[in-house]
PDB file of C-alpha atoms and ligand atoms in Angstrom:
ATOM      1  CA  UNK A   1       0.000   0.000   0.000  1.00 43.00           C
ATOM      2  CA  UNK A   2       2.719   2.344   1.175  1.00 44.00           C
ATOM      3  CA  UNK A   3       4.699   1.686  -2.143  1.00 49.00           C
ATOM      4  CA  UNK A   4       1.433   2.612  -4.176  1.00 50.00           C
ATOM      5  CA  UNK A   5       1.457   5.493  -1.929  1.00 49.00           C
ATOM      6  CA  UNK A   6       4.791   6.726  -2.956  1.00 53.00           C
ATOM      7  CA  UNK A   7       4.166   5.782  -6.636  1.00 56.00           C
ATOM      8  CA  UNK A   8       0.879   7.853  -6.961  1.00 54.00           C
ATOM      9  CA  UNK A   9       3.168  10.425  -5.372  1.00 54.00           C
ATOM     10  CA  UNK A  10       5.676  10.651  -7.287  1.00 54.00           C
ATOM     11  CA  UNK A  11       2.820  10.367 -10.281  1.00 53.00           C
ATOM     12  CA  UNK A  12       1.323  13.905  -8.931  1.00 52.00           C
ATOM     13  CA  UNK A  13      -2.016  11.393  -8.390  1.00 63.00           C
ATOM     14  CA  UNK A  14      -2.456  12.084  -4.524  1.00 78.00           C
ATOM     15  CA  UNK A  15      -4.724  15.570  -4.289  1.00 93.00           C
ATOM     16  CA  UNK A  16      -3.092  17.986  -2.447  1.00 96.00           C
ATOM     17  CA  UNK A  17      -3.567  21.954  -3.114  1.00 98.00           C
ATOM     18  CA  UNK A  18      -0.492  24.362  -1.992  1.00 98.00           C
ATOM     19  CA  UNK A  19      -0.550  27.971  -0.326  1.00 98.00           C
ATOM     20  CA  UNK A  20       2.165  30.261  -0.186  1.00 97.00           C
ATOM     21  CA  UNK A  21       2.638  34.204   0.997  1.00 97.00           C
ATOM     22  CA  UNK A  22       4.990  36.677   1.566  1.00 96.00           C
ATOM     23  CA  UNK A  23       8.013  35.604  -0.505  1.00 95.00           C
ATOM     24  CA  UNK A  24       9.150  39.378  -1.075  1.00 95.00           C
ATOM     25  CA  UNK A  25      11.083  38.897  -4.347  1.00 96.00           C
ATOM     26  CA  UNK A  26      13.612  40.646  -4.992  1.00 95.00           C
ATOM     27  CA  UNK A  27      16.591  41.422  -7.257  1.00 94.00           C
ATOM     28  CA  UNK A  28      18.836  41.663  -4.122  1.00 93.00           C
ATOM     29  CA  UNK A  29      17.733  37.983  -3.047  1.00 92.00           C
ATOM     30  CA  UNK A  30      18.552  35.466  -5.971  1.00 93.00           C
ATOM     31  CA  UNK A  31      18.568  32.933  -3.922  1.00 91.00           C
ATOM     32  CA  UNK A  32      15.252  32.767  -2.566  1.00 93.00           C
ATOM     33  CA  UNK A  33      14.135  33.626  -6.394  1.00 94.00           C
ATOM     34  CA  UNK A  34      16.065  30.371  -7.105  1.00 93.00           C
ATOM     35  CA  UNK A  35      14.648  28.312  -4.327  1.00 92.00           C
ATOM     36  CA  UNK A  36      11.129  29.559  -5.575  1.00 94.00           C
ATOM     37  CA  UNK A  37      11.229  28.600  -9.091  1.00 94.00           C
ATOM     38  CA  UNK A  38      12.904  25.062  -7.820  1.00 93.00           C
ATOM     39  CA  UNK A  39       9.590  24.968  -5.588  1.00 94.00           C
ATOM     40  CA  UNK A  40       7.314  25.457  -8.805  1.00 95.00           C
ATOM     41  CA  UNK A  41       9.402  22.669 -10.739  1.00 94.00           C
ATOM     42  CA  UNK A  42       9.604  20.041  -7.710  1.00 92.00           C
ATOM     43  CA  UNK A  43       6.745  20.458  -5.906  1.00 94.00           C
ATOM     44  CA  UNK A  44       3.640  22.870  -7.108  1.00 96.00           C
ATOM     45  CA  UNK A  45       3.916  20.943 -10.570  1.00 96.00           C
ATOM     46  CA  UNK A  46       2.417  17.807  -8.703  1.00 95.00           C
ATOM     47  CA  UNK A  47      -0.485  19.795  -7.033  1.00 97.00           C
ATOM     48  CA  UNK A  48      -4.055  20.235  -7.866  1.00 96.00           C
ATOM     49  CA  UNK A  49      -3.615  24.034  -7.533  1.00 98.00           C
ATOM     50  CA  UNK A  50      -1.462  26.536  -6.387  1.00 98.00           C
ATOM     51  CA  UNK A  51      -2.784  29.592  -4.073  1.00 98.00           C
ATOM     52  CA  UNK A  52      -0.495  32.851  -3.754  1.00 98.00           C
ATOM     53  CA  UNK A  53      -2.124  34.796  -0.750  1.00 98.00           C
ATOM     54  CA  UNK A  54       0.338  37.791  -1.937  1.00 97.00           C
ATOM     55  CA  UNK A  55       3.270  39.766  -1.274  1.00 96.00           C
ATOM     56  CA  UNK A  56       4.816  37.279  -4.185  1.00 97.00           C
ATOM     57  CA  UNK A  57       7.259  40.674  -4.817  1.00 96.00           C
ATOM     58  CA  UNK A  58       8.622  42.428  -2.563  1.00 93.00           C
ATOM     59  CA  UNK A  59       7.490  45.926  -4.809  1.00 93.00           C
ATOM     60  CA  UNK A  60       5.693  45.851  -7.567  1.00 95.00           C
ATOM     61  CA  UNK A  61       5.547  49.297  -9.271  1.00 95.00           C
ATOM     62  CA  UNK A  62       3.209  48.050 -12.619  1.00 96.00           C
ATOM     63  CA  UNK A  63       3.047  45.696 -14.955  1.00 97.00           C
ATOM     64  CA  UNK A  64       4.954  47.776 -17.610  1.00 96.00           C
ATOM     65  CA  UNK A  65       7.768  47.363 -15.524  1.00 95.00           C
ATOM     66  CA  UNK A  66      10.189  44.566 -17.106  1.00 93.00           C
ATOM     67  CA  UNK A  67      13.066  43.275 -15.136  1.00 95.00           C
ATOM     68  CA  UNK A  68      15.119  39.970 -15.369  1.00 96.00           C
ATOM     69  CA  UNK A  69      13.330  38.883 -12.297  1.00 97.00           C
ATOM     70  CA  UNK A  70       9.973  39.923 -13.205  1.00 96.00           C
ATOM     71  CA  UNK A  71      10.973  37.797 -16.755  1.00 97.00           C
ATOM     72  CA  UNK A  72      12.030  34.748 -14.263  1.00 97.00           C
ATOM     73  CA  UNK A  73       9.363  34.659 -12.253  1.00 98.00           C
ATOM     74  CA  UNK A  74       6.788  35.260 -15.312  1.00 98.00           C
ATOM     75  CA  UNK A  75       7.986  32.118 -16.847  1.00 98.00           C
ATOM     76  CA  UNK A  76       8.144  30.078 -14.017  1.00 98.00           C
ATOM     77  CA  UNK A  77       4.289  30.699 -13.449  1.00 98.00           C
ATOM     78  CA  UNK A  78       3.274  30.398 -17.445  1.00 98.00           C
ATOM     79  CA  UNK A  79       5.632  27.023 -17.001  1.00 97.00           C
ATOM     80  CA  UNK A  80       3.400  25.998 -14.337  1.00 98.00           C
ATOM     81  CA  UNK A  81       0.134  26.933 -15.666  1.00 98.00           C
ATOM     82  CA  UNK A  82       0.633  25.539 -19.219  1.00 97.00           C
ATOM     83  CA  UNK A  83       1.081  22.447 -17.710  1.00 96.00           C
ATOM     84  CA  UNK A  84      -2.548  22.327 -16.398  1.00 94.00           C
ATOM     85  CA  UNK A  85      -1.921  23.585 -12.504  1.00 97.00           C
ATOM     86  CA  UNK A  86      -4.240  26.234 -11.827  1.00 98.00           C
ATOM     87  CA  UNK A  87      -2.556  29.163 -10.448  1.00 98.00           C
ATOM     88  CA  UNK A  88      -4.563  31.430  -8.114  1.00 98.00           C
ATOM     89  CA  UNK A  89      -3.191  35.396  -6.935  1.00 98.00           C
ATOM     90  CA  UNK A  90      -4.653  37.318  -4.177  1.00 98.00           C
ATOM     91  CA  UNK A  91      -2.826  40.838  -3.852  1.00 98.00           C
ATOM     92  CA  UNK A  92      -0.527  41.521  -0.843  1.00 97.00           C
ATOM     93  CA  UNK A  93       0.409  45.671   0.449  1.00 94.00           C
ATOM     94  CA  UNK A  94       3.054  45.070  -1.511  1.00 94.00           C
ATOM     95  CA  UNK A  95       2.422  43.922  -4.799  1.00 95.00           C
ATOM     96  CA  UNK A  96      -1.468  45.399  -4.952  1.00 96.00           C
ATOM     97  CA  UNK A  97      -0.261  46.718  -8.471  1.00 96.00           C
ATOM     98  CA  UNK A  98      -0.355  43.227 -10.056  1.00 97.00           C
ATOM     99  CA  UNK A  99      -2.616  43.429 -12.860  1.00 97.00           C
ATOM    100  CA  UNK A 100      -4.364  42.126 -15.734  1.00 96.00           C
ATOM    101  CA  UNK A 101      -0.664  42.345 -18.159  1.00 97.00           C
ATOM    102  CA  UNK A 102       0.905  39.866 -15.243  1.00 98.00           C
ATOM    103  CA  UNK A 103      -2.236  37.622 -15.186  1.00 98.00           C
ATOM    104  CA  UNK A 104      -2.164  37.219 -18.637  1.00 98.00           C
ATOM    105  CA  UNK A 105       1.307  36.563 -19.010  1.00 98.00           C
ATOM    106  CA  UNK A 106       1.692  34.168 -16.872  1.00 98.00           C
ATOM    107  CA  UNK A 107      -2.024  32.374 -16.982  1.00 98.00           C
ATOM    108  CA  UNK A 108      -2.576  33.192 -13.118  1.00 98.00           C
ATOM    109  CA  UNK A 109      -6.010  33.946 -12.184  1.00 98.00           C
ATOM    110  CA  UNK A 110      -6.439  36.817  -9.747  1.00 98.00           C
ATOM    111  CA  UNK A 111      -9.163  36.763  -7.736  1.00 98.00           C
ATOM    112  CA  UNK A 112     -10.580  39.261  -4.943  1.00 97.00           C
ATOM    113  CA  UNK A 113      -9.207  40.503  -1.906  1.00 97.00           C
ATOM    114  CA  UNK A 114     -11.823  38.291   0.122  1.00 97.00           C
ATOM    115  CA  UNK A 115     -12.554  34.513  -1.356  1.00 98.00           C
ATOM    116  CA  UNK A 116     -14.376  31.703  -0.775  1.00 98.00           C
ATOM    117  CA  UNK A 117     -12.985  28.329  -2.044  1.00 98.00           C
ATOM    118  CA  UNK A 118     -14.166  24.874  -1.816  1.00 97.00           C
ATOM    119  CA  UNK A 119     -11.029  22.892  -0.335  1.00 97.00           C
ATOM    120  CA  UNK A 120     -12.088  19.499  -0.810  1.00 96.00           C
ATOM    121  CA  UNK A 121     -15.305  19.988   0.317  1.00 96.00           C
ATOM    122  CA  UNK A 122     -14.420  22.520   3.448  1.00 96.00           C
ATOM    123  CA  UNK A 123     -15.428  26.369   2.557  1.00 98.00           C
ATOM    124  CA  UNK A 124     -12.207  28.166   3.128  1.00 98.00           C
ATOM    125  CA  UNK A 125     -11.655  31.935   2.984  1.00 98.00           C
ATOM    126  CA  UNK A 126      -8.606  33.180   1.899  1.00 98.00           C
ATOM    127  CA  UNK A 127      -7.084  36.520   1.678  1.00 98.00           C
ATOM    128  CA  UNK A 128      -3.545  37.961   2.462  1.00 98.00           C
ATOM    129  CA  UNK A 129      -4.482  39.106   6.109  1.00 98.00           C
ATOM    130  CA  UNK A 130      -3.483  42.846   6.117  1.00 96.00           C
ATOM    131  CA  UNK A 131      -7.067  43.666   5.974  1.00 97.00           C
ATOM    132  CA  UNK A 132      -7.357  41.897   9.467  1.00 97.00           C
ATOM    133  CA  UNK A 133      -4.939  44.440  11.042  1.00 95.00           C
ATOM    134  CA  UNK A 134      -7.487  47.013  12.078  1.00 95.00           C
ATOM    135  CA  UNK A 135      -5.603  48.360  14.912  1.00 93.00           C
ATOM    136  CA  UNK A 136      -3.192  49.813  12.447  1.00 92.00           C
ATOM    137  CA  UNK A 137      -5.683  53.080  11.417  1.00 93.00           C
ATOM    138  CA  UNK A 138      -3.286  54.646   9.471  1.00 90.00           C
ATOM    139  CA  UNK A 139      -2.672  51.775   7.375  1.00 91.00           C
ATOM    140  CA  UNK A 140      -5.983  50.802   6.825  1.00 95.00           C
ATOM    141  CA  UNK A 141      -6.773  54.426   5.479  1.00 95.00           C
ATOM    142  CA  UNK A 142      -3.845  54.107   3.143  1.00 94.00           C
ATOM    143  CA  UNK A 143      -4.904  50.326   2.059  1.00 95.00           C
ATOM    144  CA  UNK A 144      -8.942  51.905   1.491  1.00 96.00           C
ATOM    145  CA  UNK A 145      -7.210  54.537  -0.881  1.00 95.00           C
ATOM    146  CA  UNK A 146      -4.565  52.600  -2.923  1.00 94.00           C
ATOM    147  CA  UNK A 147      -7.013  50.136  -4.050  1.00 94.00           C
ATOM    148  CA  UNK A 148      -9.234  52.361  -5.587  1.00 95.00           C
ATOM    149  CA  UNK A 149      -9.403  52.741  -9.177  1.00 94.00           C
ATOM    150  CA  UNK A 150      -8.567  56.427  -9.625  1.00 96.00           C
ATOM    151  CA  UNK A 151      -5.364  55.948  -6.774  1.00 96.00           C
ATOM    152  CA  UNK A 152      -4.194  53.471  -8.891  1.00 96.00           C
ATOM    153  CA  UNK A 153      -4.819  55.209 -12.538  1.00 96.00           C
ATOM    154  CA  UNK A 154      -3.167  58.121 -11.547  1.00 96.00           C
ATOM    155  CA  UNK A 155      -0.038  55.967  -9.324  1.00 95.00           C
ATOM    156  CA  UNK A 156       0.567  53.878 -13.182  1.00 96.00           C
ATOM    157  CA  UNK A 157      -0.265  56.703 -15.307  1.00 96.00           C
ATOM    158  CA  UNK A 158       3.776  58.061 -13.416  1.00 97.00           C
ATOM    159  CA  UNK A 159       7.059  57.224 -15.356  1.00 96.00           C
ATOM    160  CA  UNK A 160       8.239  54.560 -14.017  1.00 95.00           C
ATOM    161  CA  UNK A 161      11.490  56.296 -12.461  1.00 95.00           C
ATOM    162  CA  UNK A 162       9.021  58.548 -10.468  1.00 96.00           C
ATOM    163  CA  UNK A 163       7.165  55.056  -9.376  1.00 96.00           C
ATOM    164  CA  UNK A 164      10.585  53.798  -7.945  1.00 92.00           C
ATOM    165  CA  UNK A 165      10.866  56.905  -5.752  1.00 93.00           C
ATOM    166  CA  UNK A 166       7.691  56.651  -4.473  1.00 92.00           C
ATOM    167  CA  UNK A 167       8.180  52.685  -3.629  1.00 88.00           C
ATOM    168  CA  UNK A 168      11.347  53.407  -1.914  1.00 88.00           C
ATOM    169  CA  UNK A 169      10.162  56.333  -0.020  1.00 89.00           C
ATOM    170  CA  UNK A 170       7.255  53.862   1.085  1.00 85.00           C
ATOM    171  CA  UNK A 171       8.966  51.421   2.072  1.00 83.00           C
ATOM    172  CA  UNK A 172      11.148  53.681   4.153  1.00 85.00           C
ATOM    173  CA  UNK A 173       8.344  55.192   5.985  1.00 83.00           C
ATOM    174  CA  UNK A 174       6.673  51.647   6.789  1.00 80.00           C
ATOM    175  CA  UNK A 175       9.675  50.447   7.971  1.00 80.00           C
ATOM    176  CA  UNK A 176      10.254  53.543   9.957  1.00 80.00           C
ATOM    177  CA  UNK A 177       6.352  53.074  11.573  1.00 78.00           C
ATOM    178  CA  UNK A 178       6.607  49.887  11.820  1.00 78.00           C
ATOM    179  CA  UNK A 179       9.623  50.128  14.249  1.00 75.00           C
ATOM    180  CA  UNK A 180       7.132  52.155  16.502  1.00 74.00           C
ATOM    181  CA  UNK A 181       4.066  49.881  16.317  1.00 76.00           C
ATOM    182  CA  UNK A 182       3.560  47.390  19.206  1.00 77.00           C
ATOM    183  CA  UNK A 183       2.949  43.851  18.701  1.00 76.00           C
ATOM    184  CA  UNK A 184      -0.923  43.686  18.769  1.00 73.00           C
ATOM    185  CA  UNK A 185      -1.122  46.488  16.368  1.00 73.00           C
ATOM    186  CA  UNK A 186       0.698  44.601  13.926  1.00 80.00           C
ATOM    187  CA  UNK A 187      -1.014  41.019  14.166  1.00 89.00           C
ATOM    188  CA  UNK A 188      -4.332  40.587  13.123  1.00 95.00           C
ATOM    189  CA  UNK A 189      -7.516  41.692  15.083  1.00 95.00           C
ATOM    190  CA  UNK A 190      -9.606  38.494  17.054  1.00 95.00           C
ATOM    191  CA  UNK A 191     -13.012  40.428  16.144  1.00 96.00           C
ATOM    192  CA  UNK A 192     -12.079  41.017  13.019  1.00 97.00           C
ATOM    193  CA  UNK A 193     -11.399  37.709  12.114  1.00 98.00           C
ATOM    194  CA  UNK A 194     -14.582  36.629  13.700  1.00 97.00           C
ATOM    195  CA  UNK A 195     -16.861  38.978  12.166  1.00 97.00           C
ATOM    196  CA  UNK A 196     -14.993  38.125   8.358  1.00 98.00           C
ATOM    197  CA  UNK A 197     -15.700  34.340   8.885  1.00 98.00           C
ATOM    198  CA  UNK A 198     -18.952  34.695  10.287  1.00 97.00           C
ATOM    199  CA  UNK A 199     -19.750  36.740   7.778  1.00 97.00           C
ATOM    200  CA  UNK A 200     -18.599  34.551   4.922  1.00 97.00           C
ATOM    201  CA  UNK A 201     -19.917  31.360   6.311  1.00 97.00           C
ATOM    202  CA  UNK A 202     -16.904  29.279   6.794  1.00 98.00           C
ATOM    203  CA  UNK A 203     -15.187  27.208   9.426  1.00 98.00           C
ATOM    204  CA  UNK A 204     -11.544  27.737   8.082  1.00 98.00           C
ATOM    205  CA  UNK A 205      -9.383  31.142   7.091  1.00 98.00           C
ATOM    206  CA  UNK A 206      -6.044  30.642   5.544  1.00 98.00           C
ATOM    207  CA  UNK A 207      -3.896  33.975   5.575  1.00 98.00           C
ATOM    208  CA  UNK A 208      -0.358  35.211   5.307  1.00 97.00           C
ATOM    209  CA  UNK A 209       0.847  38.740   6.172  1.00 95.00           C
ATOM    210  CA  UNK A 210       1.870  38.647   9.709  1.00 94.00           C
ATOM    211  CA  UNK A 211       4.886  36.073   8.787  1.00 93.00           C
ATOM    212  CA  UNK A 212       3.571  34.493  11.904  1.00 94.00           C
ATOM    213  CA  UNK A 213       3.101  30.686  11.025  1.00 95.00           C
ATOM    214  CA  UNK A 214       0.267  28.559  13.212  1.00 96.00           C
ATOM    215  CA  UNK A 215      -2.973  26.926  13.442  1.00 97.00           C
ATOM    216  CA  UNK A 216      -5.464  28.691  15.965  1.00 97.00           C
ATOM    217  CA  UNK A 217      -8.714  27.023  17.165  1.00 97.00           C
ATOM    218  CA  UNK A 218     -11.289  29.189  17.721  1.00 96.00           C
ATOM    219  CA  UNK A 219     -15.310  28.829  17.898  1.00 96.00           C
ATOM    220  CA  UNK A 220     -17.256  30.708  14.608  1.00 96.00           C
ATOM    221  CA  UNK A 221     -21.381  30.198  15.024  1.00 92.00           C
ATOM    222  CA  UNK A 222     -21.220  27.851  18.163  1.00 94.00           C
ATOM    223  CA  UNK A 223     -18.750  25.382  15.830  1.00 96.00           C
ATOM    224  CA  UNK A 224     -15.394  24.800  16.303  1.00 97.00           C
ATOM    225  CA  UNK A 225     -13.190  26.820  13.303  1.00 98.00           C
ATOM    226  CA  UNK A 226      -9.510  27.029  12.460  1.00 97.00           C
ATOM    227  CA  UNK A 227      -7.303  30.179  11.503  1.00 98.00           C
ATOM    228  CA  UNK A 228      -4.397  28.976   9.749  1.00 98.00           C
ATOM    229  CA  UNK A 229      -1.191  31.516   9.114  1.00 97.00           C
ATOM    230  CA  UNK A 230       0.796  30.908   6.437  1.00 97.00           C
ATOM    231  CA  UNK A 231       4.796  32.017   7.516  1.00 93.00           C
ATOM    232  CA  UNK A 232       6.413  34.193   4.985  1.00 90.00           C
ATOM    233  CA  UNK A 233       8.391  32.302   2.906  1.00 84.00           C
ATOM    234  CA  UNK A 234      11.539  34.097   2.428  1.00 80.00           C
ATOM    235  CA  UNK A 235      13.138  33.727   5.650  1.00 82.00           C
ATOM    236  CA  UNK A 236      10.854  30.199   6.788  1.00 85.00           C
ATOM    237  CA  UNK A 237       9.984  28.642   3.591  1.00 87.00           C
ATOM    238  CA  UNK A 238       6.860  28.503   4.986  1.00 93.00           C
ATOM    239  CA  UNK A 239       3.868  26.465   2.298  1.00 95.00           C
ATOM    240  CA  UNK A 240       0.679  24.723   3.445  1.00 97.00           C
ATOM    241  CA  UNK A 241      -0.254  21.456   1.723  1.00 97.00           C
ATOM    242  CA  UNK A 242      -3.961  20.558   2.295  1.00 97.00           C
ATOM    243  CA  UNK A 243      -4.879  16.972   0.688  1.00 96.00           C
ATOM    244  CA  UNK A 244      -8.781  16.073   1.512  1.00 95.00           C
ATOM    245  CA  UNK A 245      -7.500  14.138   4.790  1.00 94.00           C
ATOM    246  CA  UNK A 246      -5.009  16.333   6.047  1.00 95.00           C
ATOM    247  CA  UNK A 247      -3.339  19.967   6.962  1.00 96.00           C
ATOM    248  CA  UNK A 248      -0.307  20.288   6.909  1.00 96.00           C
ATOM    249  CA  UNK A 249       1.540  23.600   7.734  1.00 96.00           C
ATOM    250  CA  UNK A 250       5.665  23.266   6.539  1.00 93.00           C
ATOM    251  CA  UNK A 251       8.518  25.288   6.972  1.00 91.00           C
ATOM    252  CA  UNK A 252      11.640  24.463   4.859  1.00 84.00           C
ATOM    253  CA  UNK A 253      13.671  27.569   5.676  1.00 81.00           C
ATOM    254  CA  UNK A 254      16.248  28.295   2.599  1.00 75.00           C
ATOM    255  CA  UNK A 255      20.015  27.841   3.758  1.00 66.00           C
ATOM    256  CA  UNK A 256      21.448  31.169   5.155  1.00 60.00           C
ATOM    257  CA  UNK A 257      23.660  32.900   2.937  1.00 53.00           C
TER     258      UNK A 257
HETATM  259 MN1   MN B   1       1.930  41.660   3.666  1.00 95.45          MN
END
């Protein structure tokens, strides 16, 4: 049995559907660009479907931008997808700029902030989790305002050199803020979660964001319900496999270089 096992393994027969967040590609990180695209060749290849729950990039200034990495990690996907695994892209606060260009290009579906799936079965909402951090009010008044239409219109109608300015200077600031923000402002907020699942009508959320990998029990509607966190993966490799009979929440961290 155990040998058939294996064999349907190896085969890519035994169901299993992959999530991954917060990999923060970069151009100043090759390696864990390499260990990602060696991810999509060994092991997303085999599943039934492949969930990004965003912050793929680490910035992602518009689709009209074309680096070697952006090329690299654009093939990887179309590589992946043209081999029948469905790809699916929920924007991070990093990389909210993804658009319909990357989706086409590389065959991934992007779907809404907020989703229901059926994981074999279970309704599961996903979503990248920063919309869970409530506490953080000026973030959440930035986040309302960048995903509008005419924020983002006006943002990609820039040269891109001016786009890179404004990214760094971003980036400076939230790491700046960040610095100052205690720990319960930057995880997500109990009620919040509560009132998201409640209101979707599911038993199980699967976000990323907080880079803070576990499985929480908690009670939604009287039943018992499950909050998993997916760990980033650029410093803990984090990636949850779900097969019909089983979670499983792994951290391979990439060898320190
Ligand atoms: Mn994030």
């Amino acid at each position: 049995m155990k040998d058939c096992q294996t064999q349907a393994n190896q085969l890519g027969l035994i169901l299993n559907t992959l999530f991954i967040a917060d990999l923060h590609l970069s151009e100043s990180r090759p390696d864990i660009t390499a260990a990602f695209i060696h991810f999509m060749q060994q092991q997303a290849i085999h599943a039934d479907a492949l969930y990004v729950l965003g912050d793929l990039f680490e910035v992602w200034i518009g689709d009209d931008e074309i680096t070697p990495l952006n090329t690299q990690v654009i093939q990887a996907f179309k590589q992946l997808t043209s081999q029948q695994v469905p790809v699916y892209f929920i924007h991070g606060n990093r990389d909210f700029l993804i658009g319909r260009r990357f989706a086409k290009a590389t065959g991934v579906i992007l779907l809404p902030e907020h989703h229901v799936i059926d994981l074999y079965g279970q309704p599961t909402l996903i979503m990248h989790g920063d919309s869970l951090c409530t506490l953080d009010v000026a973030y959440q008044k930035f986040r309302k305002k960048s995903r509008s239409w005419w924020w983002q219109a006006g943002i990609l109608s820039l040269p891109l050199f001016i786009r890179h300015k404004i990214g760094q200077n971003a980036r400076q600031k939230s790491q700046q803020s960040n610095m100052n923000k205690s720990d319960n402002i930057m995880d997500v907020t109990e009620s919040e979660v509560i009132t998201q699942m409640e209101q979707h009508q599911v038993q199980t959320l699967i976000h990323g964001h907080t880079h803070r990998p576990a499985i929480h029990s908690l009670e939604i509607n009287g039943q018992p319900a499950k909050r998993i966190v997916l760990g980033d993966w650029y410093e803990q490799g984090s990636c949850l496999k779900v097969t019909p009979e089983s979670i499983l929440l792994e951290s391979n961290p990439l060898p320190s270089i």
